[in-house]
Coordinates of N, CA and C in Angstrom, one line a residue:
M3 N 188.9 144.1 -78.9 CA 189.6 144.8 -77.8 C 189.4 146.3 -78.0
D4 N 188.2 146.7 -77.9 CA 187.9 148.1 -78.1 C 188.5 149.0 -77.0
A5 N 188.6 148.5 -75.8 CA 189.0 149.3 -74.6 C 190.5 149.2 -74.4
A6 N 191.3 148.6 -75.3 CA 192.7 148.5 -75.2 C 193.4 149.9 -75.2
D7 N 194.4 150.0 -74.5 CA 195.2 151.3 -74.4 C 195.8 151.5 -75.8
P8 N 195.6 152.7 -76.4 CA 196.1 152.9 -77.8 C 197.6 152.9 -77.8
D9 N 198.3 153.0 -76.7 CA 199.7 153.0 -76.7 C 200.3 151.5 -76.6
L10 N 199.4 150.5 -76.5 CA 199.9 149.2 -76.5 C 200.3 148.7 -77.8
P11 N 201.5 148.0 -77.9 CA 201.9 147.5 -79.2 C 200.9 146.4 -79.7
N12 N 200.9 146.2 -81.0 CA 200.0 145.2 -81.6 C 200.3 143.8 -81.0
A13 N 201.5 143.5 -80.7 CA 201.8 142.2 -80.1 C 201.2 142.0 -78.7
A14 N 201.2 143.1 -77.9 CA 200.5 143.0 -76.6 C 199.0 142.9 -76.8
V15 N 198.4 143.6 -77.7 CA 197.0 143.5 -77.9 C 196.6 142.0 -78.4
E16 N 197.5 141.5 -79.2 CA 197.2 140.1 -79.7 C 197.4 139.1 -78.5
H17 N 198.4 139.3 -77.7 CA 198.6 138.5 -76.5 C 197.4 138.5 -75.5
I18 N 196.9 139.7 -75.3 CA 195.7 139.9 -74.4 C 194.5 139.2 -75.0
S19 N 194.3 139.4 -76.3 CA 193.2 138.8 -77.0 C 193.3 137.2 -76.9
Q20 N 194.5 136.7 -77.1 CA 194.6 135.2 -76.9 C 194.3 134.8 -75.5
M21 N 194.8 135.5 -74.5 CA 194.5 135.1 -73.1 C 193.0 135.1 -72.8
L22 N 192.4 136.2 -73.3 CA 190.9 136.3 -73.0 C 190.1 135.2 -73.8
T23 N 190.6 134.8 -75.0 CA 190.0 133.8 -75.8 C 190.1 132.4 -75.0
L24 N 191.3 132.2 -74.5 CA 191.6 130.9 -73.8 C 190.8 130.9 -72.5
A25 N 190.7 132.1 -71.8 CA 189.9 132.2 -70.6 C 188.4 131.9 -70.9
K26 N 187.9 132.4 -72.0 CA 186.5 132.2 -72.3 C 186.3 130.7 -72.6
R27 N 187.2 130.0 -73.3 CA 187.1 128.6 -73.7 C 187.1 127.8 -72.4
K28 N 188.0 128.1 -71.5 CA 188.1 127.3 -70.2 C 186.8 127.5 -69.4
H29 N 186.3 128.8 -69.4 CA 185.1 129.1 -68.6 C 183.9 128.3 -69.2
Q30 N 183.8 128.3 -70.5 CA 182.7 127.5 -71.1 C 182.8 126.0 -70.8
E31 N 184.0 125.5 -70.8 CA 184.2 124.1 -70.4 C 183.8 123.8 -69.0
A32 N 184.2 124.8 -68.1 CA 183.8 124.6 -66.7 C 182.3 124.7 -66.5
M33 N 181.6 125.6 -67.2 CA 180.2 125.7 -67.1 C 179.5 124.5 -67.7
A34 N 180.0 123.9 -68.7 CA 179.4 122.7 -69.3 C 179.6 121.6 -68.3
M35 N 180.7 121.5 -67.6 CA 180.8 120.4 -66.6 C 179.9 120.5 -65.4
L36 N 179.4 121.8 -65.1 CA 178.5 121.9 -64.0 C 177.1 121.3 -64.4
G37 N 176.8 121.3 -65.7 CA 175.5 120.7 -66.1 C 175.5 119.2 -66.3
T38 N 176.7 118.6 -66.0 CA 176.8 117.1 -66.3 C 176.5 116.4 -65.0
P39 N 175.4 115.7 -64.9 CA 175.2 114.9 -63.6 C 176.0 113.7 -63.6
D40 N 176.5 113.3 -62.4 CA 177.2 112.1 -62.2 C 177.1 111.7 -60.7
P41 N 177.3 110.4 -60.4 CA 177.1 110.0 -59.0 C 178.1 110.6 -58.0
S42 N 179.3 110.9 -58.5 CA 180.3 111.5 -57.6 C 180.7 112.9 -58.1
A43 N 179.9 113.8 -57.6 CA 180.1 115.2 -58.1 C 181.3 115.9 -57.6
V44 N 181.9 115.5 -56.5 CA 183.0 116.2 -55.9 C 184.2 116.3 -56.8
P45 N 184.7 115.2 -57.4 CA 185.8 115.3 -58.3 C 185.5 116.2 -59.5
R46 N 184.3 116.1 -60.0 CA 184.0 117.0 -61.1 C 184.0 118.5 -60.7
L47 N 183.4 118.7 -59.5 CA 183.4 120.1 -59.0 C 184.8 120.6 -58.8
R48 N 185.7 119.8 -58.3 CA 187.1 120.2 -58.1 C 187.8 120.5 -59.4
E49 N 187.4 119.8 -60.5 CA 187.9 120.1 -61.8 C 187.4 121.4 -62.3
V50 N 186.1 121.7 -62.1 CA 185.5 123.0 -62.4 C 186.2 124.1 -61.7
L51 N 186.5 123.9 -60.4 CA 187.2 124.9 -59.6 C 188.6 125.2 -60.2
R52 N 189.3 124.1 -60.6 CA 190.6 124.2 -61.2 C 190.5 125.1 -62.5
L53 N 189.5 124.8 -63.3 CA 189.4 125.5 -64.6 C 189.1 127.0 -64.3
L54 N 188.2 127.2 -63.3 CA 187.9 128.6 -63.0 C 189.1 129.4 -62.4
E55 N 190.0 128.7 -61.7 CA 191.2 129.3 -61.2 C 192.1 129.6 -62.4
E56 N 192.2 128.8 -63.4 CA 193.0 129.1 -64.6 C 192.4 130.3 -65.3
V57 N 191.0 130.4 -65.4 CA 190.4 131.5 -66.0 C 190.7 132.8 -65.2
E58 N 190.7 132.7 -63.9 CA 191.1 133.8 -63.1 C 192.5 134.3 -63.3
L59 N 193.4 133.4 -63.4 CA 194.8 133.8 -63.7 C 194.9 134.5 -65.1
L60 N 194.3 133.9 -66.1 CA 194.3 134.6 -67.4 C 193.7 135.9 -67.4
A61 N 192.5 136.1 -66.7 CA 191.8 137.3 -66.7 C 192.6 138.4 -65.9
D62 N 193.2 137.9 -64.8 CA 194.0 138.8 -63.9 C 195.2 139.4 -64.8
D63 N 195.8 138.4 -65.5 CA 196.9 138.8 -66.3 C 196.5 139.9 -67.4
A64 N 195.4 139.6 -68.0 CA 194.9 140.5 -69.0 C 194.5 141.9 -68.4
S65 N 194.0 141.8 -67.2 CA 193.6 143.1 -66.6 C 194.7 144.0 -66.2
T66 N 196.0 143.4 -66.1 CA 197.1 144.3 -65.9 C 197.4 145.2 -67.1
Y67 N 197.0 144.8 -68.2 CA 197.2 145.6 -69.4 C 196.0 146.5 -69.7
I68 N 194.8 146.1 -69.4 CA 193.6 146.9 -69.6 C 192.8 146.9 -68.3
E69 N 192.3 148.0 -67.9 CA 191.4 148.1 -66.8 C 190.1 148.7 -67.3
T70 N 189.1 147.9 -67.3 CA 187.8 148.5 -67.7 C 186.8 148.0 -66.7
D71 N 185.6 148.7 -66.7 CA 184.5 148.3 -65.8 C 184.0 146.9 -66.1
V72 N 184.1 146.5 -67.4 CA 183.6 145.2 -67.9 C 184.5 144.1 -67.3
M73 N 185.8 144.4 -67.4 CA 186.8 143.4 -66.8 C 186.6 143.3 -65.3
K74 N 186.4 144.4 -64.6 CA 186.3 144.3 -63.2 C 185.0 143.5 -62.8
A75 N 183.9 143.8 -63.6 CA 182.6 143.1 -63.3 C 182.8 141.6 -63.6
A76 N 183.5 141.2 -64.7 CA 183.7 139.8 -65.1 C 184.5 139.1 -64.0
L77 N 185.6 139.8 -63.5 CA 186.4 139.1 -62.4 C 185.5 139.0 -61.1
K78 N 184.7 140.0 -60.8 CA 183.8 139.9 -59.7 C 182.8 138.7 -59.8
D79 N 182.3 138.5 -61.0 CA 181.3 137.4 -61.3 C 182.1 136.1 -61.2
L80 N 183.3 136.1 -61.7 CA 184.1 134.8 -61.6 C 184.4 134.5 -60.2
H81 N 184.7 135.4 -59.3 CA 185.0 135.1 -57.9 C 183.7 134.6 -57.3
F82 N 182.5 135.1 -57.7 CA 181.3 134.6 -57.1 C 181.0 133.2 -57.5
Q83 N 181.3 132.9 -58.8 CA 181.2 131.5 -59.3 C 182.1 130.5 -58.5
Q84 N 183.4 131.0 -58.3 CA 184.3 130.1 -57.6 C 183.8 129.9 -56.2
A85 N 183.3 130.9 -55.5 CA 182.8 130.7 -54.2 C 181.6 129.8 -54.1
N86 N 180.7 129.8 -55.1 CA 179.6 128.9 -55.2 C 180.1 127.5 -55.4
V87 N 181.1 127.3 -56.2 CA 181.6 125.9 -56.4 C 182.3 125.4 -55.2
Q88 N 183.0 126.2 -54.5 CA 183.7 125.9 -53.2 C 182.6 125.5 -52.2
M89 N 181.6 126.3 -52.1 CA 180.5 126.0 -51.2 C 179.8 124.7 -51.5
A90 N 179.6 124.4 -52.8 CA 178.9 123.1 -53.2 C 179.8 122.0 -52.8
I91 N 181.1 122.1 -53.0 CA 182.1 121.0 -52.6 C 182.0 120.8 -51.1
A92 N 182.0 121.8 -50.4 CA 182.0 121.7 -48.9 C 180.7 121.1 -48.4
Q93 N 179.6 121.5 -49.0 CA 178.3 120.9 -48.7 C 178.2 119.4 -49.0
L94 N 178.7 119.0 -50.2 CA 178.7 117.6 -50.6 C 179.6 116.8 -49.7
E95 N 180.8 117.3 -49.4 CA 181.7 116.6 -48.5 C 181.1 116.5 -47.1
Q96 N 180.4 117.5 -46.6 CA 179.8 117.5 -45.3 C 178.7 116.5 -45.3
F97 N 177.9 116.4 -46.3 CA 176.8 115.5 -46.4 C 177.3 114.1 -46.4
K98 N 178.4 113.8 -47.2 CA 179.0 112.5 -47.3 C 179.4 112.0 -45.9
V99 N 180.0 112.9 -45.2 CA 180.5 112.6 -43.8 C 179.3 112.2 -42.9
R100 N 178.2 113.0 -43.0 CA 177.1 112.8 -42.1 C 176.2 111.6 -42.5
S101 N 176.2 111.2 -43.7 CA 175.4 110.2 -44.2 C 176.0 108.8 -43.9
P102 N 175.2 107.9 -43.1 CA 175.8 106.6 -42.8 C 175.8 105.7 -44.1
W103 N 175.1 106.1 -45.1 CA 175.1 105.3 -46.4 C 176.3 105.6 -47.2
A104 N 177.1 106.7 -46.8 CA 178.3 107.0 -47.6 C 179.4 106.1 -47.4
T105 N 179.4 105.3 -46.3 CA 180.4 104.3 -46.1 C 179.9 102.9 -46.5
P106 N 180.8 102.0 -46.7 CA 180.4 100.6 -47.2 C 179.8 99.8 -46.1
W107 N 179.9 100.1 -44.8 CA 179.5 99.2 -43.7 C 178.0 99.0 -43.7
P108 N 177.1 100.0 -43.9 CA 175.7 99.6 -44.0 C 175.3 98.7 -45.1
W109 N 176.0 98.9 -46.3 CA 175.8 98.0 -47.4 C 176.3 96.6 -47.1
I110 N 177.4 96.5 -46.5 CA 178.0 95.1 -46.1 C 177.0 94.4 -45.2
T111 N 176.5 95.2 -44.2 CA 175.6 94.6 -43.2 C 174.3 94.1 -43.9
I112 N 173.8 94.9 -44.8 CA 172.6 94.5 -45.6 C 172.8 93.3 -46.4
M113 N 174.0 93.2 -47.1 CA 174.3 92.0 -47.9 C 174.5 90.8 -47.0
A114 N 175.1 90.9 -45.8 CA 175.3 89.8 -44.9 C 173.9 89.3 -44.4
L115 N 173.0 90.2 -44.1 CA 171.7 89.8 -43.6 C 170.9 89.1 -44.8
A116 N 171.1 89.7 -46.0 CA 170.4 89.0 -47.1 C 170.9 87.6 -47.4
L117 N 172.2 87.4 -47.2 CA 172.8 86.1 -47.4 C 172.3 85.1 -46.3
M118 N 172.2 85.7 -45.1 CA 171.8 84.8 -44.0 C 170.3 84.4 -44.2
I119 N 169.5 85.4 -44.6 CA 168.1 85.1 -44.9 C 168.0 84.1 -46.1
A120 N 168.8 84.3 -47.1 CA 168.7 83.4 -48.3 C 169.1 82.0 -47.9
Q121 N 170.1 81.8 -47.0 CA 170.6 80.5 -46.6 C 169.5 79.9 -45.7
A122 N 168.8 80.7 -44.9 CA 167.8 80.1 -44.0 C 166.6 79.6 -44.8
W123 N 166.3 80.1 -46.0 CA 165.3 79.7 -46.8 C 165.6 78.5 -47.6
L124 N 166.9 78.2 -47.8 CA 167.3 77.1 -48.6 C 167.4 75.9 -47.7

């Protein structure tokens, strides 16, 4: 915490350091989740967004004690990441709504046709 106010008591500096350490750990966890492929990405992206919101709260709290250009840039970058995750969620949900294969009905129809064809051959 090189940029900490010299008038801050040691307890405050320690508190800020702990908040930023926790924020960093949550951010790393969120970024690791982004790299994990799975068939249903929306719930995972919602969890990433939740973690990023926790990071934002911690960073905002820390920034009330110290205001540096680095902190401002980090918060700006964090907001950009949150916006990207929100946009990805919206796009996936929109695609799911538009895709006829996102509902079970096409699959049920295909299964019914397959059963009818199988019975016709027997």
